[in-house]
Amino acid sequence: MESHRLRESLMTDHEEPRTVVPRDADVQALLLTPTDRRTFLSRASALSLAIPGLGAALAACSTGEPAKSASSTPRADTGTVQPKATGAGVHNSDSRLDSALLKGHAHGTTSATGTATSGAASTAFHRFDPVLPPASTSGKVQLHWHAREAPVRVSADTVVAGWTFEGDIPGPIVHCRVGDTVEFTLTNDADIPHSMDFHAAQLDPKVAFRSVPKGQSVTFTFRPKYAGAFMYHCGTAPVLMHIGSGMFGALIVSPREPLPPAKEFVLIQSEFYLAEAANGVRAFDYQKMLSTMPDLVTFNGRPDQYIHEPLQAKVGDRVRFWVVDAGPTHPSHFHVVGEQFDTVYLGAPPGNAIHGVQTWSVPAGGGNCFELVCDVPGEFPFVNHGFGHGQKGAIGILSVAP
Ligand SMILES: [Cu+2]
């Protein structure tokens, strides 16, 4: 396969159209860079019900009342917040820093904070492995992750100033089964508060998904109730900035009864909104995120990486793509050129299956499961068929050997 020719055939140089997106006045007010923290908080409070992650962060920011006690809050049969959580059950005043990013930056805010740019020149590129790791067989998944600011090389010539889980964009792929116990701890190594919001969990977000300041941790436990491809992300305000700077990933929940045998891959689409390079690093740019006009759109954090090194399968294989769209804003219109999806599970596989599908969309913050059967050999591009974004890097190749 002449990958470059393929890429060129799918790309054309063009001028991005300029669009004006009307917004609700209150939302517009929040999204504008406020001149002081009090103004920001008051505007954000009004929106906290509409943006749960923001609400969680604001709850932690509240000055009037202590944060809701985190001491063992049982949640039906799906999860608990552990009483051992460091810093839990006390007023989390340091999370006022959530809004610090938004003040005093006349030219907009970027992710070039802390250690996000340190050692960028020596940061090596690595292909992000898209193969679904095996699920735990013990019925339990224990994770202790760190929120870290770190440079990430996303292509030969681009290093970004990342806010990360575990030092990479996206964060680690996690795989479990419905009903498994996920015990999760986040320790924040960064100056800015961070948090964790698992879409596969059902927990009080004000408690479990609260922001933690530098050096502190939050611990919670949950049991996924449904199978599917679930996003996780930092929910600290402004959520757009934290997801947009790299703090997202995928938790794949398989059903208790295994799906048909398949080669399983995980693809997480996300957008990159980048400032000009400074000292060899491109920071994520909050004002650009608000524009919703990305510089790159990628699968697993690197533009075109699976063109350069395709996914592998053989004739007769069933291939299963767990596709998560991390946004922060745009959907993924998932399509495989030269193939059709045998099955798309609209939710909770193996339920909600539809068959004979050419393209199906994954919304920002959502995930779907796509299956095809490799009947013929060849090299099949998988793309975001919204090509204004597909050609910015959300494209790869499934190579099917005879
Ligand atoms: Cu964060």
PDB file of C-alpha atoms in Angstrom, residues 286-393:
ATOM      1  CA  TYR A 286      -7.732  27.622  25.311  1.00  0.00           C
ATOM      2  CA  GLN A 287      -8.923  30.445  23.085  1.00  0.00           C
ATOM      3  CA  LYS A 288      -8.458  28.205  20.066  1.00  0.00           C
ATOM      4  CA  MET A 289     -10.437  25.462  21.805  1.00  0.00           C
ATOM      5  CA  LEU A 290     -13.292  27.927  22.098  1.00  0.00           C
ATOM      6  CA  SER A 291     -13.071  28.540  18.364  1.00  0.00           C
ATOM      7  CA  THR A 292     -13.670  24.785  17.778  1.00  0.00           C
ATOM      8  CA  MET A 293     -11.342  24.886  14.753  1.00  0.00           C
ATOM      9  CA  PRO A 294      -8.724  22.230  15.524  1.00  0.00           C
ATOM     10  CA  ASP A 295      -5.210  22.021  14.099  1.00  0.00           C
ATOM     11  CA  LEU A 296      -5.170  18.242  14.364  1.00  0.00           C
ATOM     12  CA  VAL A 297      -7.765  15.544  14.840  1.00  0.00           C
ATOM     13  CA  THR A 298      -6.253  12.223  15.820  1.00  0.00           C
ATOM     14  CA  PHE A 299      -6.877   8.628  16.741  1.00  0.00           C
ATOM     15  CA  ASN A 300      -4.986   7.882  19.949  1.00  0.00           C
ATOM     16  CA  GLY A 301      -3.211  11.208  20.091  1.00  0.00           C
ATOM     17  CA  ARG A 302      -0.999  11.137  16.988  1.00  0.00           C
ATOM     18  CA  PRO A 303      -2.062  12.276  13.506  1.00  0.00           C
ATOM     19  CA  ASP A 304      -1.828   9.537  10.853  1.00  0.00           C
ATOM     20  CA  GLN A 305       0.082   7.129  13.094  1.00  0.00           C
ATOM     21  CA  TYR A 306      -1.796   4.087  11.786  1.00  0.00           C
ATOM     22  CA  ILE A 307      -1.103   5.062   8.201  1.00  0.00           C
ATOM     23  CA  HIS A 308       2.588   4.808   8.955  1.00  0.00           C
ATOM     24  CA  GLU A 309       2.096   1.587  10.930  1.00  0.00           C
ATOM     25  CA  PRO A 310      -1.279  -0.022  10.093  1.00  0.00           C
ATOM     26  CA  LEU A 311      -3.452  -2.250  12.239  1.00  0.00           C
ATOM     27  CA  GLN A 312      -3.092  -5.915  11.250  1.00  0.00           C
ATOM     28  CA  ALA A 313      -5.687  -8.608  10.578  1.00  0.00           C
ATOM     29  CA  LYS A 314      -6.187 -11.638   8.324  1.00  0.00           C
ATOM     30  CA  VAL A 315      -8.955 -12.772   5.999  1.00  0.00           C
ATOM     31  CA  GLY A 316     -11.592 -14.487   8.107  1.00  0.00           C
ATOM     32  CA  ASP A 317     -10.919 -12.356  11.177  1.00  0.00           C
ATOM     33  CA  ARG A 318     -13.663 -10.464  12.902  1.00  0.00           C
ATOM     34  CA  VAL A 319     -12.322  -7.021  13.823  1.00  0.00           C
ATOM     35  CA  ARG A 320     -13.851  -5.058  16.664  1.00  0.00           C
ATOM     36  CA  PHE A 321     -13.213  -1.340  17.054  1.00  0.00           C
ATOM     37  CA  TRP A 322     -14.059   0.236  20.373  1.00  0.00           C
ATOM     38  CA  VAL A 323     -14.277   3.901  19.373  1.00  0.00           C
ATOM     39  CA  VAL A 324     -14.382   6.640  21.983  1.00  0.00           C
ATOM     40  CA  ASP A 325     -14.735  10.272  21.046  1.00  0.00           C
ATOM     41  CA  ALA A 326     -12.966  12.408  23.620  1.00  0.00           C
ATOM     42  CA  GLY A 327     -13.738  15.628  21.773  1.00  0.00           C
ATOM     43  CA  PRO A 328     -13.497  17.974  23.486  1.00  0.00           C
ATOM     44  CA  THR A 329     -16.067  19.230  20.963  1.00  0.00           C
ATOM     45  CA  HIS A 330     -16.464  17.343  17.693  1.00  0.00           C
ATOM     46  CA  PRO A 331     -17.961  13.917  16.893  1.00  0.00           C
ATOM     47  CA  SER A 332     -16.351  11.103  14.925  1.00  0.00           C
ATOM     48  CA  HIS A 333     -18.177   9.785  11.854  1.00  0.00           C
ATOM     49  CA  PHE A 334     -16.548   6.382  11.816  1.00  0.00           C
ATOM     50  CA  HIS A 335     -16.240   4.572   8.487  1.00  0.00           C
ATOM     51  CA  VAL A 336     -13.971   1.948   6.958  1.00  0.00           C
ATOM     52  CA  VAL A 337     -13.292   2.441   3.251  1.00  0.00           C
ATOM     53  CA  GLY A 338     -14.022  -0.741   1.259  1.00  0.00           C
ATOM     54  CA  GLU A 339     -15.797  -2.440   4.154  1.00  0.00           C
ATOM     55  CA  GLN A 340     -19.154  -2.447   5.883  1.00  0.00           C
ATOM     56  CA  PHE A 341     -19.820  -2.958   9.542  1.00  0.00           C
ATOM     57  CA  ASP A 342     -21.314  -6.366  10.145  1.00  0.00           C
ATOM     58  CA  THR A 343     -22.536  -5.059  13.509  1.00  0.00           C
ATOM     59  CA  VAL A 344     -22.635  -1.780  15.385  1.00  0.00           C
ATOM     60  CA  TYR A 345     -23.650  -1.961  19.026  1.00  0.00           C
ATOM     61  CA  LEU A 346     -25.449   1.222  19.933  1.00  0.00           C
ATOM     62  CA  GLY A 347     -24.988   0.536  23.629  1.00  0.00           C
ATOM     63  CA  ALA A 348     -24.297  -2.236  26.104  1.00  0.00           C
ATOM     64  CA  PRO A 349     -22.980  -4.939  23.760  1.00  0.00           C
ATOM     65  CA  PRO A 350     -24.238  -7.525  22.848  1.00  0.00           C
ATOM     66  CA  GLY A 351     -27.527  -5.620  23.019  1.00  0.00           C
ATOM     67  CA  ASN A 352     -28.725  -2.884  20.735  1.00  0.00           C
ATOM     68  CA  ALA A 353     -27.047  -4.298  17.645  1.00  0.00           C
ATOM     69  CA  ILE A 354     -27.696  -3.017  14.152  1.00  0.00           C
ATOM     70  CA  HIS A 355     -26.273  -4.631  11.029  1.00  0.00           C
ATOM     71  CA  GLY A 356     -25.003  -3.636   7.614  1.00  0.00           C
ATOM     72  CA  VAL A 357     -23.839  -0.169   8.532  1.00  0.00           C
ATOM     73  CA  GLN A 358     -21.598   2.034   6.396  1.00  0.00           C
ATOM     74  CA  THR A 359     -20.907   4.898   8.855  1.00  0.00           C
ATOM     75  CA  TRP A 360     -21.977   5.638  12.390  1.00  0.00           C
ATOM     76  CA  SER A 361     -21.213   8.629  14.536  1.00  0.00           C
ATOM     77  CA  VAL A 362     -19.677   8.668  17.974  1.00  0.00           C
ATOM     78  CA  PRO A 363     -20.621  11.804  19.899  1.00  0.00           C
ATOM     79  CA  ALA A 364     -18.136  13.814  21.927  1.00  0.00           C
ATOM     80  CA  GLY A 365     -18.072  12.147  25.317  1.00  0.00           C
ATOM     81  CA  GLY A 366     -19.441   8.894  23.922  1.00  0.00           C
ATOM     82  CA  GLY A 367     -18.319   5.513  22.642  1.00  0.00           C
ATOM     83  CA  ASN A 368     -19.564   2.832  20.264  1.00  0.00           C
ATOM     84  CA  CYS A 369     -18.507  -0.660  19.304  1.00  0.00           C
ATOM     85  CA  PHE A 370     -18.053  -1.497  15.603  1.00  0.00           C
ATOM     86  CA  GLU A 371     -17.459  -4.939  14.092  1.00  0.00           C
ATOM     87  CA  LEU A 372     -16.560  -6.053  10.606  1.00  0.00           C
ATOM     88  CA  VAL A 373     -15.568  -9.384   9.126  1.00  0.00           C
ATOM     89  CA  CYS A 374     -12.520  -9.430   6.882  1.00  0.00           C
ATOM     90  CA  ASP A 375     -13.816 -11.205   3.777  1.00  0.00           C
ATOM     91  CA  VAL A 376     -11.194  -9.964   1.355  1.00  0.00           C
ATOM     92  CA  PRO A 377      -7.526  -8.997   1.686  1.00  0.00           C
ATOM     93  CA  GLY A 378      -6.393  -5.441   1.204  1.00  0.00           C
ATOM     94  CA  GLU A 379      -5.632  -2.223   2.947  1.00  0.00           C
ATOM     95  CA  PHE A 380      -8.720  -0.532   4.280  1.00  0.00           C
ATOM     96  CA  PRO A 381      -8.571   3.057   5.498  1.00  0.00           C
ATOM     97  CA  PHE A 382     -10.581   3.737   8.641  1.00  0.00           C
ATOM     98  CA  VAL A 383     -11.546   7.350   8.790  1.00  0.00           C
ATOM     99  CA  ASN A 384     -13.558  10.073  10.361  1.00  0.00           C
ATOM    100  CA  HIS A 385     -15.774  10.554   7.297  1.00  0.00           C
ATOM    101  CA  GLY A 386     -16.324  14.126   8.354  1.00  0.00           C
ATOM    102  CA  PHE A 387     -13.318  14.818   6.157  1.00  0.00           C
ATOM    103  CA  GLY A 388     -12.673  18.343   7.300  1.00  0.00           C
ATOM    104  CA  HIS A 389     -11.504  16.568  10.439  1.00  0.00           C
ATOM    105  CA  GLY A 390     -10.462  13.243   8.915  1.00  0.00           C
ATOM    106  CA  GLN A 391      -7.809  14.917   6.836  1.00  0.00           C
ATOM    107  CA  LYS A 392      -6.359  16.577   9.922  1.00  0.00           C
ATOM    108  CA  GLY A 393      -5.126  13.198  11.095  1.00  0.00           C
TER     109      GLY A 393
END
